[in-house]
Short mmCIF file of C-alpha atoms in Angstrom, two decimals:
data_model
loop_
_atom_site.label_atom_id
_atom_site.label_comp_id
_atom_site.label_asym_id
_atom_site.label_seq_id
_atom_site.Cartn_x
_atom_site.Cartn_y
_atom_site.Cartn_z
CA MET A 30 82.74 108.18 104.45
CA ASN A 31 84.94 109.84 101.84
CA ALA A 32 83.29 111.83 99.12
CA LYS A 33 84.01 110.77 95.54
CA PRO A 34 86.19 113.32 93.72
CA ALA A 35 84.31 115.41 91.22
CA PRO A 36 85.22 114.67 87.57
CA TYR A 37 87.27 117.33 85.83
CA ASN A 38 86.24 118.86 82.56
CA ALA A 39 87.40 121.79 80.46
CA THR A 40 84.60 123.99 81.78
CA ALA A 41 85.22 123.30 85.46
CA PRO A 42 84.84 126.39 87.69
CA ARG A 43 87.41 129.08 86.87
CA GLN A 44 89.36 126.79 84.57
CA ASN A 45 89.17 129.24 81.68
CA LYS A 46 89.16 132.43 83.71
CA VAL A 47 92.18 133.47 85.72
CA VAL A 48 91.38 135.28 88.94
CA SER A 49 93.67 138.29 88.80
CA GLY A 50 95.01 139.41 92.18
CA ARG A 51 93.04 136.65 93.88
CA ASP A 52 92.46 136.67 97.62
CA LYS A 53 95.11 134.35 99.08
CA TRP A 54 93.30 134.23 102.40
CA SER A 55 90.85 131.73 100.90
CA ASP A 56 90.93 128.91 98.37
CA ILE A 57 89.47 129.00 94.89
CA ASP A 58 86.50 126.64 94.63
CA HIS A 59 87.74 124.02 92.18
CA PRO A 60 87.74 120.20 91.87
CA PHE A 61 91.56 120.21 91.98
CA MET A 62 91.74 122.01 95.33
CA PRO A 63 91.49 119.70 98.35
CA PRO A 64 89.38 120.98 101.24
CA MET A 65 91.15 123.09 103.84
CA ASN A 66 91.55 122.02 107.45
CA SER A 67 88.53 123.64 109.15
CA PHE A 68 90.52 125.07 112.09
CA PHE A 69 92.96 126.79 109.74
CA LYS A 70 90.13 127.95 107.48
CA ILE A 71 88.56 129.76 110.45
CA ALA A 72 91.98 131.15 111.39
CA LEU A 73 92.49 132.61 107.90
CA GLU A 74 89.05 134.22 108.09
CA GLU A 75 89.57 135.69 111.58
CA ALA A 76 93.22 136.79 111.32
CA LYS A 77 93.88 140.53 111.48
CA LYS A 78 95.11 141.63 108.07
CA GLU A 79 96.15 145.24 108.62
CA PHE A 80 99.46 146.01 106.91
CA LEU A 81 100.56 147.97 109.98
CA ARG A 82 100.94 144.62 111.75
CA ILE A 83 103.70 143.51 109.38
CA LYS A 84 107.17 143.81 110.87
CA HIS A 85 109.76 146.24 109.62
CA PRO A 86 111.79 144.74 106.74
CA ARG A 87 114.79 144.46 109.05
CA TYR A 88 112.88 141.97 111.23
CA LYS A 89 110.73 140.30 108.60
CA MET A 90 111.14 136.78 107.26
CA ASP A 91 111.59 135.87 103.62
CA ASP A 92 108.08 136.01 102.14
CA GLY A 93 108.84 133.78 99.14
CA TYR A 94 107.54 130.27 98.55
CA SER A 95 109.55 127.09 99.11
CA LEU A 96 107.13 125.31 96.76
CA PRO A 97 104.68 126.71 94.22
CA ASP A 98 101.61 128.49 95.50
CA PRO A 99 98.94 125.71 95.36
CA GLY A 100 96.47 128.15 93.85
CA LEU A 101 98.68 128.32 90.77
CA PHE A 102 97.36 124.94 89.61
CA VAL A 103 93.70 125.90 89.81
CA ASN A 104 93.92 129.52 88.67
CA VAL A 105 94.84 128.62 85.09
CA LEU A 106 93.90 130.38 81.87
CA SER A 107 93.87 127.41 79.48
CA PRO A 108 94.37 123.63 79.26
CA GLN A 109 97.68 124.30 77.47
CA SER A 110 98.93 126.29 80.45
CA LEU A 111 97.80 123.54 82.81
CA VAL A 112 99.88 121.01 80.85
CA LYS A 113 103.00 123.14 81.32
CA TYR A 114 102.38 123.76 85.03
CA LEU A 115 101.82 120.09 85.83
CA ALA A 116 104.49 118.63 83.54
CA ASN A 117 107.16 121.08 84.70
CA TRP A 118 106.32 120.62 88.36
CA LEU A 119 106.23 116.80 88.24
CA THR A 120 109.55 116.76 86.40
CA CYS A 121 111.50 119.08 88.71
CA ARG A 122 109.64 118.04 91.88
CA PRO A 123 112.04 115.29 93.12
CA SER A 124 115.22 117.36 92.91
CA TRP A 125 113.65 120.64 94.06
CA ILE A 126 111.88 119.25 97.13
CA GLU A 127 115.02 117.42 98.29
CA HIS A 128 117.10 120.53 97.63
CA VAL A 129 114.76 122.75 99.64
CA TYR A 130 114.63 120.24 102.50
CA ASP A 131 118.42 120.07 102.76
CA GLU A 132 119.01 123.81 102.44
CA ARG A 133 116.32 126.30 101.54
CA PRO A 134 117.52 128.82 98.95
CA ARG A 135 117.65 132.47 99.96
CA PRO A 136 115.84 134.40 98.80
CA LEU A 137 112.98 132.01 98.12
CA PRO A 138 111.21 132.31 94.75
CA ARG A 139 108.27 134.71 94.75
CA ALA A 140 104.86 133.60 93.52
CA GLN A 141 105.46 135.30 90.14
CA SER A 142 108.84 133.57 89.80
CA TRP A 143 107.14 130.21 90.25
CA ARG A 144 104.53 131.15 87.66
CA ASP A 145 107.20 132.23 85.16
CA PHE A 146 109.20 129.07 85.79
CA LEU A 147 106.33 126.61 85.49
CA ILE A 148 104.70 128.20 82.42
CA SER A 149 107.86 128.08 80.32
CA GLN A 150 108.95 125.21 78.07
CA HIS A 151 112.60 126.20 78.68
CA ALA A 152 113.61 125.66 75.08
CA GLN A 153 116.39 128.23 75.17
CA ASP A 154 119.66 128.14 77.07
CA PRO A 155 119.55 131.08 79.55
CA SER A 156 123.18 131.90 78.71
CA ASN A 157 122.07 132.74 75.17
CA MET A 158 119.20 135.02 76.23
CA GLN A 159 119.18 138.66 75.24
CA THR A 160 118.54 140.61 78.42
CA SER A 161 117.57 143.94 76.92
CA GLY A 162 113.82 143.52 77.38
CA LYS A 163 111.82 143.19 80.58
CA THR A 164 110.58 139.70 79.64
CA SER A 165 114.07 138.45 78.82
CA LYS A 166 115.42 139.80 82.09
CA SER A 167 112.62 138.10 83.97
CA LYS A 168 113.38 134.78 82.26
CA ALA A 169 117.07 135.12 83.02
CA ALA A 170 116.33 135.86 86.67
CA THR A 171 114.00 132.85 86.88
CA ALA A 172 116.63 130.60 85.30
CA LEU A 173 119.11 131.78 87.92
CA LEU A 174 116.75 130.82 90.75
CA PHE A 175 116.21 127.35 89.30
CA GLN A 176 119.67 126.62 87.93
CA LYS A 177 119.59 122.86 88.49
CA GLU A 178 116.01 122.43 87.35
CA VAL A 179 116.07 124.35 84.06
CA PRO A 180 118.33 121.83 82.22
CA VAL A 181 116.04 119.00 83.36
CA LEU A 182 113.00 120.80 81.98
CA ARG A 183 114.80 121.68 78.77
CA ALA A 184 115.43 117.96 78.23
CA LEU A 185 111.77 117.23 78.98
CA TRP A 186 110.44 119.59 76.30
CA ALA A 187 113.02 118.47 73.74
CA ALA A 188 111.08 115.21 73.50
CA PRO A 189 107.98 115.42 75.71
CA THR A 190 106.41 112.04 76.49
CA ASN A 191 105.83 111.06 80.11
CA VAL A 192 106.22 112.50 83.57
CA HIS A 193 106.18 110.59 86.83
CA TRP A 194 104.04 110.76 89.94
CA ARG A 195 104.62 108.42 92.88
CA GLY A 196 105.78 105.46 90.81
CA LYS A 197 103.33 105.98 87.96
CA ASP A 198 104.01 107.18 84.41
CA ILE A 199 101.70 109.97 83.30
CA ALA A 200 101.44 110.86 79.61
CA ILE A 201 101.98 114.60 79.16
CA SER A 202 99.28 114.59 76.48
CA THR A 203 96.69 113.79 79.19
CA LEU A 204 97.55 116.70 81.48
CA ASP A 205 95.27 119.16 79.71
CA ASN A 206 92.39 117.25 81.27
CA PRO A 207 93.83 115.26 84.19
CA PRO A 208 91.72 113.12 86.52
CA ALA A 209 90.59 115.27 89.43
CA ASP A 210 91.96 112.83 92.01
CA LEU A 211 95.44 113.00 90.43
CA ALA A 212 95.47 116.81 90.40
CA ARG A 213 94.09 116.89 93.93
CA GLN A 214 96.86 114.59 95.18
CA ILE A 215 99.51 116.84 93.60
CA VAL A 216 98.05 119.97 95.17
CA TYR A 217 97.56 118.20 98.51
CA GLU A 218 101.24 117.24 98.64
CA ILE A 219 102.28 120.83 97.87
CA CYS A 220 100.00 122.14 100.64
CA GLU A 221 101.24 119.67 103.23
CA GLN A 222 104.93 120.03 102.41
CA SER A 223 104.66 123.82 102.20
CA PHE A 224 103.06 123.90 105.65
CA ARG A 225 105.99 121.94 107.08
CA TYR A 226 108.61 124.15 105.43
CA GLU A 227 106.88 127.36 106.51
CA LEU A 228 106.42 126.09 110.07
CA LEU A 229 110.14 125.26 110.20
CA ASP A 230 111.11 128.68 108.88
CA LEU A 231 108.86 130.54 111.30
CA ASP A 232 110.06 128.45 114.22
CA GLU A 233 113.68 129.21 113.34
CA HIS A 234 112.73 132.89 113.25
CA LEU A 235 110.65 133.03 116.45
CA GLY A 236 111.94 130.04 118.42
CA ARG A 237 115.59 131.01 118.65
CA GLU A 238 115.54 130.67 122.44
CA ALA A 239 114.72 126.99 122.02
CA ARG A 240 117.73 126.43 119.72
CA LYS A 241 120.59 127.74 121.86
CA ASP A 242 122.89 124.76 121.39
CA LYS A 243 123.20 121.50 119.49
CA GLU A 244 121.25 119.44 122.03
CA ALA A 245 118.48 122.05 122.24
CA ARG A 246 118.20 122.15 118.45
CA LYS A 247 117.93 118.36 118.35
CA GLU A 248 115.14 118.38 120.94
CA ARG A 249 113.37 121.15 119.05
CA MET A 250 113.42 119.19 115.80
CA GLU A 251 112.05 116.13 117.60
CA LEU A 252 109.18 118.22 118.92
CA LEU A 253 108.46 119.62 115.46
CA ARG A 254 108.48 116.13 113.96
CA SER A 255 106.01 114.91 116.59
CA ILE A 256 103.33 117.12 115.00
CA PHE A 257 103.25 114.75 112.04
CA PRO A 258 102.71 111.00 111.47
CA SER A 259 105.81 108.80 111.63
CA LYS A 260 107.56 111.85 113.13
CA SER A 261 108.57 112.95 109.64
CA LEU A 262 108.79 116.42 108.15
CA LYS A 263 108.78 114.91 104.67
CA VAL A 264 105.62 114.26 102.67
CA TRP A 265 107.03 113.43 99.26
CA ASN A 266 108.83 110.22 100.25
CA ARG A 267 106.01 108.57 102.20
CA ASP A 268 102.83 107.00 100.89
CA LEU A 269 99.76 109.17 100.73
CA PRO A 270 97.61 108.59 103.81
CA GLN A 271 94.68 106.21 103.57
CA GLU A 272 92.61 108.63 105.62
CA ASN A 273 92.92 112.18 106.94
CA ASP A 274 95.51 112.15 109.70
CA GLU A 275 97.68 114.28 112.07
CA LEU A 276 96.25 117.81 112.38
CA ASN A 277 93.64 116.76 109.80
CA ALA A 278 92.43 113.72 111.77
CA PRO A 279 88.62 113.45 111.83
CA SER A 280 88.22 113.06 115.61
CA PHE A 281 89.39 115.05 118.61
CA ALA A 282 91.00 111.95 120.12
CA ALA A 283 93.03 111.23 116.97
CA ALA A 284 94.07 114.84 116.41
CA LEU A 285 94.82 115.70 120.06
CA PRO A 286 98.44 114.39 120.31
CA TYR A 287 99.45 116.30 117.16
CA PHE A 288 97.76 119.52 118.29
CA GLU A 289 99.41 119.20 121.70
CA SER A 290 102.83 119.01 119.99
CA PHE A 291 101.82 121.96 117.82
CA ARG A 292 100.88 123.93 120.94
CA LYS A 293 104.24 123.13 122.56
CA VAL A 294 106.11 124.41 119.50
CA LEU A 295 104.12 127.65 119.42
CA SER A 296 104.56 128.19 123.17
CA MET A 297 108.14 129.37 122.66
CA TRP A 298 107.15 132.16 120.25
CA GLU A 299 106.64 135.81 121.10
CA HIS A 300 103.12 136.91 122.05
CA PHE A 301 102.02 133.32 122.78
CA PRO A 302 98.50 133.53 124.30
CA GLU A 303 98.20 133.04 128.05
CA SER A 304 95.08 130.96 127.44
CA LEU A 305 97.14 128.29 125.65
CA LYS A 306 99.89 127.85 128.23
CA GLN A 307 98.22 124.85 129.87
CA PRO A 308 98.24 121.45 128.07
CA PHE A 309 95.03 120.52 126.31
CA ASP A 310 92.58 118.78 128.64
CA ALA A 311 91.41 115.58 126.98
CA THR A 312 88.25 115.57 129.13
CA GLY A 313 86.87 118.92 128.07
CA ARG A 314 85.69 118.67 124.46
CA HIS A 315 84.71 122.35 124.17
CA ASN A 316 87.99 123.53 125.67
CA ILE A 317 89.95 121.31 123.30
CA TRP A 318 88.05 122.69 120.29
CA MET A 319 88.65 126.26 121.40
CA GLY A 320 92.33 125.55 122.08
CA MET A 321 92.90 123.95 118.67
CA LYS A 322 91.18 126.88 117.00
CA GLU A 323 93.25 129.41 118.95
CA CYS A 324 96.51 127.58 118.13
CA CYS A 325 95.74 127.81 114.42
CA LEU A 326 94.80 131.48 114.66
CA PHE A 327 98.00 132.27 116.56
CA TYR A 328 100.07 130.45 113.92
CA VAL A 329 98.36 132.18 110.98
CA GLN A 330 98.61 135.60 112.64
CA SER A 331 102.28 135.08 113.52
CA TYR A 332 103.08 134.06 109.96
CA PHE A 333 101.35 137.10 108.48
CA ASP A 334 102.94 139.50 110.96
CA ASN A 335 106.40 138.19 110.09
CA THR A 336 106.06 137.82 106.30
CA GLY A 337 103.21 140.02 105.09
CA ARG A 338 101.32 137.15 103.49
CA PRO A 339 99.08 134.30 104.69
CA PRO A 340 100.70 130.90 105.17
CA ILE A 341 100.01 127.73 103.23
CA VAL A 342 97.98 125.63 105.66
CA PRO A 343 97.05 121.93 105.95
CA HIS A 344 94.47 120.53 103.56
CA LEU A 345 92.52 117.27 103.60
CA LEU A 346 93.23 114.63 100.99
CA TYR A 347 89.75 113.19 101.50
CA SER A 348 86.56 115.21 101.62
CA VAL A 349 84.49 114.92 104.77
CA ALA A 350 80.90 113.90 104.10
#
């Protein structure tokens, strides 16, 4: 049975107190943050976090964020800041997500770039900015990263009224105190889509041997898609699930096909564990549980070793009672 979302109020946990330099290996406890997939939660706790593990810059991946860090929307100083974060994201979301899916920008925006971008009302044309000060230079750099999105947001704040979320109009004036289920859906989508983008990036980095030619690349993409419902790497253009599904499915039987595809993808990466080289045995519940847990740990560790930061991992839209 799904737990009822907790109501949001202005004094919700941490709403008026930003956690500076927060630990990105765990989520902030907040009504807006959907629960983390338990296998990935364990993996984030157990991963080795020594900086000596991180690859030399020459061999590292881009450690930026394709989408905003989900924690940005719960680690907010004031209701006014929350309005800007949500309104700006919902306005630029359609064009940015499609843009990133078609061709991810390089370098990707850093977490601070996303924060600077989403907190601004973009009232000034970046071409008219004075770049003598540190703040002005930062704004100019942010505007350069989000060239197509800044004009859209400037138009929004010229006459702020409504933003849109999955076919619904949302009054900007209500975003200082949004319903918890709305905010949770927004953060859930960011988590799920970020996981897909980061998995794709890491597979392109570590799975080169599986992408030697056009046919091999096609087969690889089919395998990646099979990790997710409807064999789709897109979250934003499909309805929100009616229950937790794919890697988040509530039963071993329901989750097994997706984890088996996940295991097959990881099997082509360097340092893949010997213990995971055999397909999951559907008859051995304990072995399946251990295998799923080890797959998640291997993924999280590989991502950290190649970027220097923890990955964004799957979250559950519905709480488990």
